[in-house]
C-alpha cells in the first residue's frame, strides 16, 4: 500500500503537505477578498452573537431567518462558511442543503442546534450526500469562543460568485474539459480519466460549474452535452498522440441524451484508431431510475459505437437492485458521501463494501470517487474496489497539464 501512496500520489502532487483537502475544491476558485459568512438562524439573539463574534475576526456576515432568503442570496455571492440551524422560520436546514447542493457550494457548512445528536447526524449525512463540506455539529448553547475556534481552524477566504450564462459560454468557446486521473487500485496504474467541464472566462479566469450551470434551460444542457461528448472524442486523438491511450469518461443526463442525435454525433467526431477503448458516459443513479426502459434503449444503441455507461453517485437513492439488470453499465461509482470517512466510519464502510460487491456481481468495476484521505483510500482498496479518483490522488487538470504530467511519469519510469 505504501507504493500506491508514495508513487501514485507523487506523480500528481495533488496538494501541499498540511493543506486541508476537504477545502480543496473551493480553494481553486478563491480570490483575495475578505472572508464572508452566512448565518441561517431564526433566533435573533444567536444571529447577533455569531455576527458580532465574526466581526471581531474580520469576517463579514449576513444573517437570514428562512431558507428561501439564504438560498436566494447565493446567487449574489458564495460565503466561505455557513452557520446553519436545523429549524428555521417556515423552513428547515434540509431546504438550505438542497439549495446549496444545486449550486455546487464548496465552502463549509457548520450545523448548529439544540436538537438531539441523532437528528443532527442525520442532517449532516443529508448534506454530505449533496456533496457539501459538512463540519461536526455545534450543540447549543455555545459561547463566542466556540465560533472563534471554528473560524481559526477553517482558514477562510472567499470571493463573490461570478455568474455566466451557459449559452454565452458555449457560443464564445469558453468551455473546456479538465481531466482527473482514475487510478487502478489493484496494479497501481493509470486506469483512465474523467473529463470535467470548466469555464475559462477571459476576465474572471477559471470558473466552476456553479457559475454557469444553475438556471440553464433544458436545451442549453443538451447543447452542453453535445459539446462535452464531441470534445472528449476529439481530445482522445490528442492524448493518444502523446502516448496516452486512455479510457475517458464524461458526465451527462438521460434527458440530454434523449434530445440528441447521438449516433451521428459519435460517427462525426470519434477517432478512426483501432486502439480507441471507447467513451464512458456517467449518469447519476437518480437520473437512471427516472426511465429505466429509455436508459436501456439508449445504452444498447450506443454500445454499437463503443459508448458505455457508468452509474454515478450510486448509493444516494439505493435504487431497487433488481432494476439494475435492465441497465447495461461498466462502472458503478460509489457516492462520495459514503466514501468520505469509510476508513473510520463503520456505517459508511459497510455501505461501500455492499456497493463494491454489487458492482462485481453485475460484472462491472467499482469506482470510489471523492477520495480525500489516506485512510479512506486504504479502506476502499482493502474492500476490493477497482478504481479510485479524488483530490488525494490527483486534482482535475487542464488537458495540456494532464499530458505533461503523464509524459513526465513515463520518463520517470524509463529512467528507473
Short mmCIF file of C-alpha atoms in Angstrom, two decimals:
data_model
loop_
_atom_site.label_atom_id
_atom_site.label_comp_id
_atom_site.label_asym_id
_atom_site.label_seq_id
_atom_site.Cartn_x
_atom_site.Cartn_y
_atom_site.Cartn_z
CA UNK A 1 0.00 0.00 0.00
CA UNK A 2 2.92 2.36 0.61
CA UNK A 3 3.80 2.08 -3.07
CA UNK A 4 0.38 3.36 -4.04
CA UNK A 5 0.51 6.28 -1.63
CA UNK A 6 4.09 7.26 -2.38
CA UNK A 7 4.35 6.63 -6.10
CA UNK A 8 0.90 7.44 -7.44
CA UNK A 9 0.28 10.37 -5.15
CA UNK A 10 3.79 11.55 -6.01
CA UNK A 11 3.02 11.63 -9.73
CA UNK A 12 0.48 14.36 -9.49
CA UNK A 13 1.35 16.09 -6.18
CA UNK A 14 -2.33 16.91 -5.64
CA UNK A 15 -1.98 19.11 -2.57
CA UNK A 16 0.79 20.56 -0.48
CA UNK A 17 1.53 18.82 2.79
CA UNK A 18 -0.70 20.15 5.52
CA UNK A 19 -3.36 21.53 3.17
CA UNK A 20 -6.94 20.93 4.23
CA UNK A 21 -8.04 18.64 1.40
CA UNK A 22 -11.72 19.00 2.24
CA UNK A 23 -11.48 22.66 1.24
CA UNK A 24 -9.56 21.97 -1.95
CA UNK A 25 -12.49 22.05 -4.40
CA UNK A 26 -13.43 25.51 -3.13
CA UNK A 27 -9.87 26.79 -2.78
CA UNK A 28 -9.28 26.51 -6.52
CA UNK A 29 -11.64 29.43 -7.10
CA UNK A 30 -10.94 31.68 -4.12
CA UNK A 31 -9.92 35.27 -4.52
CA UNK A 32 -8.20 37.73 -2.22
CA UNK A 33 -11.37 39.35 -0.85
CA UNK A 34 -12.00 39.26 2.88
CA UNK A 35 -13.93 36.23 4.14
CA UNK A 36 -17.70 36.29 4.22
CA UNK A 37 -20.20 34.19 6.18
CA UNK A 38 -23.91 33.43 6.20
CA UNK A 39 -25.75 32.85 9.48
CA UNK A 40 -29.01 30.99 8.82
CA UNK A 41 -30.80 31.02 12.16
CA UNK A 42 -34.29 32.05 13.28
CA UNK A 43 -33.26 33.26 16.76
CA UNK A 44 -32.17 36.89 16.57
CA UNK A 45 -30.01 36.65 19.71
CA UNK A 46 -27.90 33.83 18.28
CA UNK A 47 -27.58 35.66 14.96
CA UNK A 48 -26.17 38.69 16.78
CA UNK A 49 -23.78 36.60 18.87
CA UNK A 50 -22.31 34.94 15.79
CA UNK A 51 -22.16 38.02 13.56
CA UNK A 52 -20.57 40.15 16.30
CA UNK A 53 -18.00 37.44 17.04
CA UNK A 54 -17.18 37.08 13.35
CA UNK A 55 -16.77 40.86 13.03
CA UNK A 56 -14.03 40.83 15.66
CA UNK A 57 -12.15 38.35 13.45
CA UNK A 58 -12.51 40.36 10.25
CA UNK A 59 -15.26 38.15 8.82
CA UNK A 60 -18.26 39.95 7.34
CA UNK A 61 -21.55 38.15 7.92
CA UNK A 62 -25.14 38.26 6.70
CA UNK A 63 -27.95 36.69 8.70
CA UNK A 64 -31.13 35.04 7.43
CA UNK A 65 -34.10 33.64 9.29
CA UNK A 66 -35.50 31.46 6.49
CA UNK A 67 -34.11 29.03 3.94
CA UNK A 68 -35.56 30.81 0.91
CA UNK A 69 -33.77 34.10 1.62
CA UNK A 70 -30.44 32.39 2.31
CA UNK A 71 -30.57 30.29 -0.86
CA UNK A 72 -31.55 33.31 -2.98
CA UNK A 73 -28.55 35.24 -1.62
CA UNK A 74 -26.22 32.56 -3.00
CA UNK A 75 -26.87 33.92 -6.49
CA UNK A 76 -25.01 37.09 -5.48
CA UNK A 77 -22.07 35.65 -3.57
CA UNK A 78 -20.69 32.41 -2.15
CA UNK A 79 -19.71 32.71 1.51
CA UNK A 80 -16.73 30.80 2.82
CA UNK A 81 -18.79 29.35 5.68
CA UNK A 82 -22.49 28.98 6.50
CA UNK A 83 -23.67 28.61 10.10
CA UNK A 84 -26.90 26.65 9.73
CA UNK A 85 -29.59 25.93 12.31
CA UNK A 86 -31.81 22.87 11.87
CA UNK A 87 -35.20 24.52 12.48
CA UNK A 88 -35.82 27.82 10.65
CA UNK A 89 -38.64 30.26 10.02
CA UNK A 90 -41.25 28.38 7.94
CA UNK A 91 -38.45 26.15 6.65
CA UNK A 92 -35.55 23.99 7.80
CA UNK A 93 -31.94 23.03 7.20
CA UNK A 94 -32.80 20.44 4.54
CA UNK A 95 -34.28 23.20 2.35
CA UNK A 96 -30.99 25.09 2.60
CA UNK A 97 -28.92 21.97 1.93
CA UNK A 98 -30.84 21.24 -1.26
CA UNK A 99 -30.24 24.78 -2.49
CA UNK A 100 -26.54 24.56 -1.68
CA UNK A 101 -26.22 21.23 -3.48
CA UNK A 102 -27.93 22.56 -6.61
CA UNK A 103 -25.45 25.45 -6.75
CA UNK A 104 -22.39 23.29 -6.20
CA UNK A 105 -21.47 25.13 -3.00
CA UNK A 106 -17.93 24.24 -1.94
CA UNK A 107 -17.49 26.14 1.32
CA UNK A 108 -18.03 24.97 4.91
CA UNK A 109 -21.46 24.18 6.36
CA UNK A 110 -21.42 24.41 10.14
CA UNK A 111 -24.56 22.86 11.60
CA UNK A 112 -25.77 24.13 14.98
CA UNK A 113 -28.79 23.14 17.01
CA UNK A 114 -30.19 22.14 20.33
CA UNK A 115 -31.75 19.06 18.71
CA UNK A 116 -30.75 15.55 19.68
CA UNK A 117 -27.47 14.15 18.44
CA UNK A 118 -29.08 11.53 16.19
CA UNK A 119 -31.10 14.14 14.28
CA UNK A 120 -28.06 16.38 13.83
CA UNK A 121 -26.05 13.46 12.48
CA UNK A 122 -28.82 12.55 10.03
CA UNK A 123 -28.95 16.16 8.78
CA UNK A 124 -25.16 16.11 8.38
CA UNK A 125 -25.41 12.93 6.31
CA UNK A 126 -28.03 14.51 4.05
CA UNK A 127 -25.65 17.41 3.46
CA UNK A 128 -22.79 15.05 2.67
CA UNK A 129 -24.96 13.22 0.13
CA UNK A 130 -25.45 16.56 -1.61
CA UNK A 131 -21.67 16.90 -1.88
CA UNK A 132 -21.37 19.53 0.87
CA UNK A 133 -18.46 20.01 3.27
CA UNK A 134 -20.38 19.34 6.50
CA UNK A 135 -18.46 20.00 9.72
CA UNK A 136 -19.27 18.25 13.03
CA UNK A 137 -22.43 19.82 14.54
CA UNK A 138 -22.16 22.60 17.11
CA UNK A 139 -24.53 21.98 20.02
CA UNK A 140 -26.47 24.82 21.62
CA UNK A 141 -25.94 26.63 23.87
CA UNK A 142 -22.42 27.71 22.93
CA UNK A 143 -20.12 30.65 23.65
CA UNK A 144 -18.35 33.06 21.35
CA UNK A 145 -15.13 31.12 21.90
CA UNK A 146 -16.60 28.15 20.02
CA UNK A 147 -17.23 30.39 16.99
CA UNK A 148 -13.71 31.82 17.16
CA UNK A 149 -12.26 28.30 17.27
CA UNK A 150 -14.25 27.24 14.19
CA UNK A 151 -13.11 30.26 12.17
CA UNK A 152 -9.49 29.95 13.25
CA UNK A 153 -9.39 26.28 12.26
CA UNK A 154 -11.07 26.87 8.89
CA UNK A 155 -8.58 29.42 7.48
CA UNK A 156 -11.31 31.11 5.47
CA UNK A 157 -11.20 33.03 2.25
CA UNK A 158 -13.89 33.70 -0.33
CA UNK A 159 -14.87 35.56 -3.44
CA UNK A 160 -18.25 36.63 -4.84
CA UNK A 161 -19.80 34.13 -7.22
CA UNK A 162 -19.27 35.07 -10.85
CA UNK A 163 -22.34 34.11 -12.85
CA UNK A 164 -22.03 33.40 -16.58
CA UNK A 165 -24.80 32.27 -18.91
CA UNK A 166 -24.28 28.75 -20.24
CA UNK A 167 -25.42 29.79 -23.72
CA UNK A 168 -22.89 32.63 -23.76
CA UNK A 169 -20.08 30.34 -22.56
CA UNK A 170 -20.89 27.84 -25.30
CA UNK A 171 -21.21 30.45 -28.03
CA UNK A 172 -17.93 32.17 -27.16
CA UNK A 173 -15.91 28.96 -26.76
CA UNK A 174 -15.12 29.48 -23.07
CA UNK A 175 -15.84 25.89 -22.03
CA UNK A 176 -13.11 23.27 -21.81
CA UNK A 177 -12.63 19.80 -20.38
CA UNK A 178 -10.24 19.27 -17.49
CA UNK A 179 -9.11 15.70 -16.84
CA UNK A 180 -8.93 13.96 -13.47
CA UNK A 181 -6.94 10.70 -13.41
CA UNK A 182 -8.63 7.45 -12.40
CA UNK A 183 -6.22 5.05 -10.71
CA UNK A 184 -6.37 1.25 -10.85
CA UNK A 185 -6.19 0.29 -7.17
CA UNK A 186 -5.14 -3.26 -7.92
CA UNK A 187 -2.00 -2.76 -10.01
CA UNK A 188 -1.38 0.94 -9.25
CA UNK A 189 -1.57 2.09 -12.86
CA UNK A 190 -3.50 4.82 -14.63
CA UNK A 191 -6.91 3.36 -15.47
CA UNK A 192 -8.36 6.34 -17.34
CA UNK A 193 -9.55 9.88 -16.77
CA UNK A 194 -12.80 11.74 -16.24
CA UNK A 195 -13.41 14.91 -18.22
CA UNK A 196 -14.92 17.67 -16.08
CA UNK A 197 -16.32 20.87 -17.55
CA UNK A 198 -14.81 24.25 -16.64
CA UNK A 199 -15.39 27.76 -17.95
CA UNK A 200 -12.25 29.69 -18.93
CA UNK A 201 -13.57 33.23 -18.77
CA UNK A 202 -11.39 35.90 -20.47
CA UNK A 203 -11.70 38.25 -17.48
CA UNK A 204 -12.53 36.14 -14.42
CA UNK A 205 -10.34 33.14 -15.21
CA UNK A 206 -11.40 29.57 -14.42
CA UNK A 207 -14.98 29.32 -13.17
CA UNK A 208 -16.58 26.21 -11.59
CA UNK A 209 -19.84 24.64 -12.83
CA UNK A 210 -21.75 26.53 -10.10
CA UNK A 211 -21.09 29.71 -12.08
CA UNK A 212 -22.77 28.62 -15.31
CA UNK A 213 -24.96 25.52 -14.81
CA UNK A 214 -27.72 26.62 -12.35
CA UNK A 215 -30.68 28.11 -14.16
CA UNK A 216 -29.70 26.79 -17.60
CA UNK A 217 -32.54 25.58 -19.81
CA UNK A 218 -33.03 22.00 -20.96
CA UNK A 219 -31.96 22.95 -24.49
CA UNK A 220 -28.78 24.55 -23.09
CA UNK A 221 -27.98 21.39 -21.15
CA UNK A 222 -28.45 19.36 -24.34
CA UNK A 223 -26.09 21.70 -26.19
CA UNK A 224 -23.57 21.33 -23.36
CA UNK A 225 -23.81 17.54 -23.53
CA UNK A 226 -23.20 17.63 -27.28
CA UNK A 227 -20.18 19.89 -26.76
CA UNK A 228 -18.73 17.70 -23.99
CA UNK A 229 -19.09 14.43 -25.91
CA UNK A 230 -17.65 15.91 -29.11
CA UNK A 231 -14.74 17.46 -27.20
CA UNK A 232 -13.93 14.22 -25.38
CA UNK A 233 -13.96 12.27 -28.63
CA UNK A 234 -11.64 14.78 -30.33
CA UNK A 235 -9.36 15.04 -27.29
CA UNK A 236 -8.70 11.30 -27.41
CA UNK A 237 -6.63 11.64 -30.59
CA UNK A 238 -4.51 14.35 -28.99
CA UNK A 239 -3.99 12.26 -25.85
CA UNK A 240 -3.11 9.22 -27.98
CA UNK A 241 -0.52 11.22 -29.92
CA UNK A 242 1.11 11.96 -26.56
CA UNK A 243 1.20 8.24 -25.81
CA UNK A 244 -1.90 8.16 -23.58
CA UNK A 245 -4.40 5.60 -24.86
CA UNK A 246 -6.93 6.19 -22.09
CA UNK A 247 -10.50 5.15 -21.46
CA UNK A 248 -12.06 8.56 -20.79
CA UNK A 249 -15.43 9.42 -19.25
CA UNK A 250 -17.73 12.46 -19.15
CA UNK A 251 -20.90 13.36 -17.27
CA UNK A 252 -24.30 13.70 -18.89
CA UNK A 253 -28.01 13.24 -18.20
CA UNK A 254 -30.66 10.96 -19.62
CA UNK A 255 -32.75 13.97 -20.69
CA UNK A 256 -29.92 15.49 -22.70
CA UNK A 257 -29.09 12.16 -24.35
CA UNK A 258 -32.70 11.65 -25.37
CA UNK A 259 -32.69 15.01 -27.16
CA UNK A 260 -29.53 14.41 -29.21
CA UNK A 261 -28.79 12.54 -32.41
CA UNK A 262 -26.03 10.62 -30.67
CA UNK A 263 -25.07 8.06 -33.35
CA UNK A 264 -24.50 10.83 -35.90
CA UNK A 265 -22.56 12.90 -33.33
CA UNK A 266 -20.31 9.98 -32.48
CA UNK A 267 -19.70 8.98 -36.09
CA UNK A 268 -18.66 12.55 -36.87
CA UNK A 269 -16.20 13.04 -34.01
CA UNK A 270 -14.89 9.65 -32.92
CA UNK A 271 -11.36 8.59 -33.77
CA UNK A 272 -10.61 6.11 -36.52
CA UNK A 273 -7.89 4.47 -34.44
CA UNK A 274 -8.28 0.75 -33.76
CA UNK A 275 -6.80 1.36 -30.30
CA UNK A 276 -9.70 3.52 -29.15
CA UNK A 277 -11.14 1.87 -25.98
CA UNK A 278 -14.43 3.76 -26.20
CA UNK A 279 -16.04 6.53 -24.16
CA UNK A 280 -17.86 6.17 -20.84
CA UNK A 281 -20.91 8.34 -20.19
CA UNK A 282 -21.62 8.85 -16.49
CA UNK A 283 -25.24 9.26 -15.42
CA UNK A 284 -26.31 9.62 -11.81
CA UNK A 285 -28.38 6.95 -10.15
CA UNK A 286 -31.28 9.37 -9.72
CA UNK A 287 -31.27 10.03 -13.49
CA UNK A 288 -31.13 6.35 -14.38
CA UNK A 289 -34.21 5.41 -12.35
CA UNK A 290 -36.34 8.12 -13.97
CA UNK A 291 -36.78 5.96 -17.06
CA UNK A 292 -35.01 2.61 -16.95
CA UNK A 293 -36.51 1.49 -20.26
CA UNK A 294 -35.26 4.58 -22.08
CA UNK A 295 -31.86 4.21 -20.46
CA UNK A 296 -31.65 0.61 -21.64
CA UNK A 297 -32.61 1.59 -25.20
CA UNK A 298 -30.03 4.39 -25.41
CA UNK A 299 -27.29 2.28 -23.82
CA UNK A 300 -27.97 -0.62 -26.16
CA UNK A 301 -27.77 1.54 -29.27
CA UNK A 302 -24.61 3.35 -28.18
CA UNK A 303 -22.75 0.11 -27.45
CA UNK A 304 -22.69 -0.37 -31.23
CA UNK A 305 -20.48 2.72 -31.40
CA UNK A 306 -18.18 1.89 -28.48
CA UNK A 307 -20.01 4.02 -25.92
CA UNK A 308 -20.69 2.52 -22.50
CA UNK A 309 -22.25 3.82 -19.29
CA UNK A 310 -21.33 4.26 -15.64
CA UNK A 311 -23.87 4.82 -12.87
CA UNK A 312 -22.59 7.81 -10.90
CA UNK A 313 -23.23 8.69 -7.23
CA UNK A 314 -24.57 5.22 -6.56
CA UNK A 315 -25.96 4.69 -3.07
CA UNK A 316 -27.61 8.08 -2.80
CA UNK A 317 -31.02 6.69 -3.71
CA UNK A 318 -30.47 2.96 -3.21
CA UNK A 319 -32.49 2.01 -6.26
CA UNK A 320 -34.00 -1.42 -6.46
CA UNK A 321 -31.14 -3.77 -7.25
CA UNK A 322 -33.43 -5.78 -9.49
CA UNK A 323 -33.87 -2.78 -11.81
CA UNK A 324 -30.14 -2.67 -12.46
CA UNK A 325 -30.46 -5.83 -14.55
CA UNK A 326 -32.13 -3.70 -17.23
CA UNK A 327 -29.36 -1.09 -17.36
CA UNK A 328 -26.12 -2.05 -19.14
CA UNK A 329 -23.24 -0.41 -17.25
CA UNK A 330 -19.49 -0.98 -16.96
CA UNK A 331 -18.83 1.02 -13.78
CA UNK A 332 -20.66 1.61 -10.53
CA UNK A 333 -19.36 4.76 -8.85
CA UNK A 334 -19.71 4.92 -5.08
CA UNK A 335 -21.37 8.10 -3.87
CA UNK A 336 -18.69 10.32 -2.33
CA UNK A 337 -20.71 10.83 0.85
CA UNK A 338 -20.12 7.15 1.69
CA UNK A 339 -16.50 7.08 0.53
CA UNK A 340 -15.74 10.01 2.81
CA UNK A 341 -14.94 8.62 6.25
CA UNK A 342 -15.05 4.99 5.12
CA UNK A 343 -11.67 4.49 6.78
CA UNK A 344 -13.14 5.19 10.22
CA UNK A 345 -16.94 5.10 9.93
CA UNK A 346 -18.19 1.51 10.02
CA UNK A 347 -21.58 2.57 8.66
CA UNK A 348 -20.06 4.17 5.56
CA UNK A 349 -17.58 1.31 5.20
CA UNK A 350 -20.41 -1.24 5.23
CA UNK A 351 -22.30 0.60 2.50
CA UNK A 352 -19.16 0.92 0.38
CA UNK A 353 -18.47 -2.81 0.71
CA UNK A 354 -22.05 -3.63 -0.31
CA UNK A 355 -21.83 -1.44 -3.43
CA UNK A 356 -18.43 -2.87 -4.39
CA UNK A 357 -19.78 -6.41 -4.09
CA UNK A 358 -22.87 -5.42 -6.07
CA UNK A 359 -20.77 -3.99 -8.89
CA UNK A 360 -18.73 -7.19 -9.11
CA UNK A 361 -21.87 -9.32 -9.08
CA UNK A 362 -23.05 -7.41 -12.16
CA UNK A 363 -19.68 -7.85 -13.87
CA UNK A 364 -18.85 -4.15 -13.53
CA UNK A 365 -15.98 -2.21 -11.97
CA UNK A 366 -16.41 -0.43 -8.65
CA UNK A 367 -15.11 3.16 -8.63
CA UNK A 368 -14.59 5.17 -5.44
CA UNK A 369 -14.73 8.89 -6.16
CA UNK A 370 -14.10 11.73 -3.73
CA UNK A 371 -11.05 10.10 -2.11
CA UNK A 372 -9.55 12.76 0.15
CA UNK A 373 -7.56 10.89 2.79
CA UNK A 374 -5.08 8.04 3.01
CA UNK A 375 -7.36 6.20 5.44
CA UNK A 376 -10.29 6.23 3.01
CA UNK A 377 -8.05 5.17 0.12
CA UNK A 378 -6.65 2.24 2.10
CA UNK A 379 -10.14 1.25 3.23
CA UNK A 380 -11.69 1.01 -0.24
CA UNK A 381 -8.62 -0.79 -1.55
CA UNK A 382 -8.98 -3.42 1.21
CA UNK A 383 -12.62 -3.83 0.21
CA UNK A 384 -11.59 -4.79 -3.31
CA UNK A 385 -12.55 -1.54 -5.03
CA UNK A 386 -11.16 -1.49 -8.57
CA UNK A 387 -10.62 2.20 -9.35
CA UNK A 388 -10.15 5.33 -7.27
CA UNK A 389 -10.23 9.03 -8.02
CA UNK A 390 -10.20 12.11 -5.85
CA UNK A 391 -8.15 15.02 -4.61
CA UNK A 392 -5.91 12.77 -2.52
CA UNK A 393 -4.66 11.13 -5.71
CA UNK A 394 -4.93 13.93 -8.25
CA UNK A 395 -6.93 17.04 -8.99
CA UNK A 396 -8.63 17.78 -12.31
CA UNK A 397 -6.12 19.38 -14.68
CA UNK A 398 -6.30 21.25 -17.98
CA UNK A 399 -5.65 18.88 -20.86
CA UNK A 400 -2.18 20.26 -21.55
CA UNK A 401 -1.17 19.92 -17.89
CA UNK A 402 -2.56 16.39 -17.78
CA UNK A 403 -0.49 15.39 -20.81
CA UNK A 404 2.64 16.98 -19.32
CA UNK A 405 2.21 15.17 -16.00
CA UNK A 406 1.72 11.84 -17.68
CA UNK A 407 4.68 12.28 -20.01
CA UNK A 408 6.85 13.13 -17.01
CA UNK A 409 5.64 9.94 -15.35
CA UNK A 410 6.60 7.89 -18.41
CA UNK A 411 10.08 9.47 -18.44
CA UNK A 412 10.50 8.67 -14.74
CA UNK A 413 9.56 5.04 -15.36
CA UNK A 414 12.05 4.73 -18.21
CA UNK A 415 14.79 6.37 -16.13
CA UNK A 416 14.25 3.86 -13.33
#
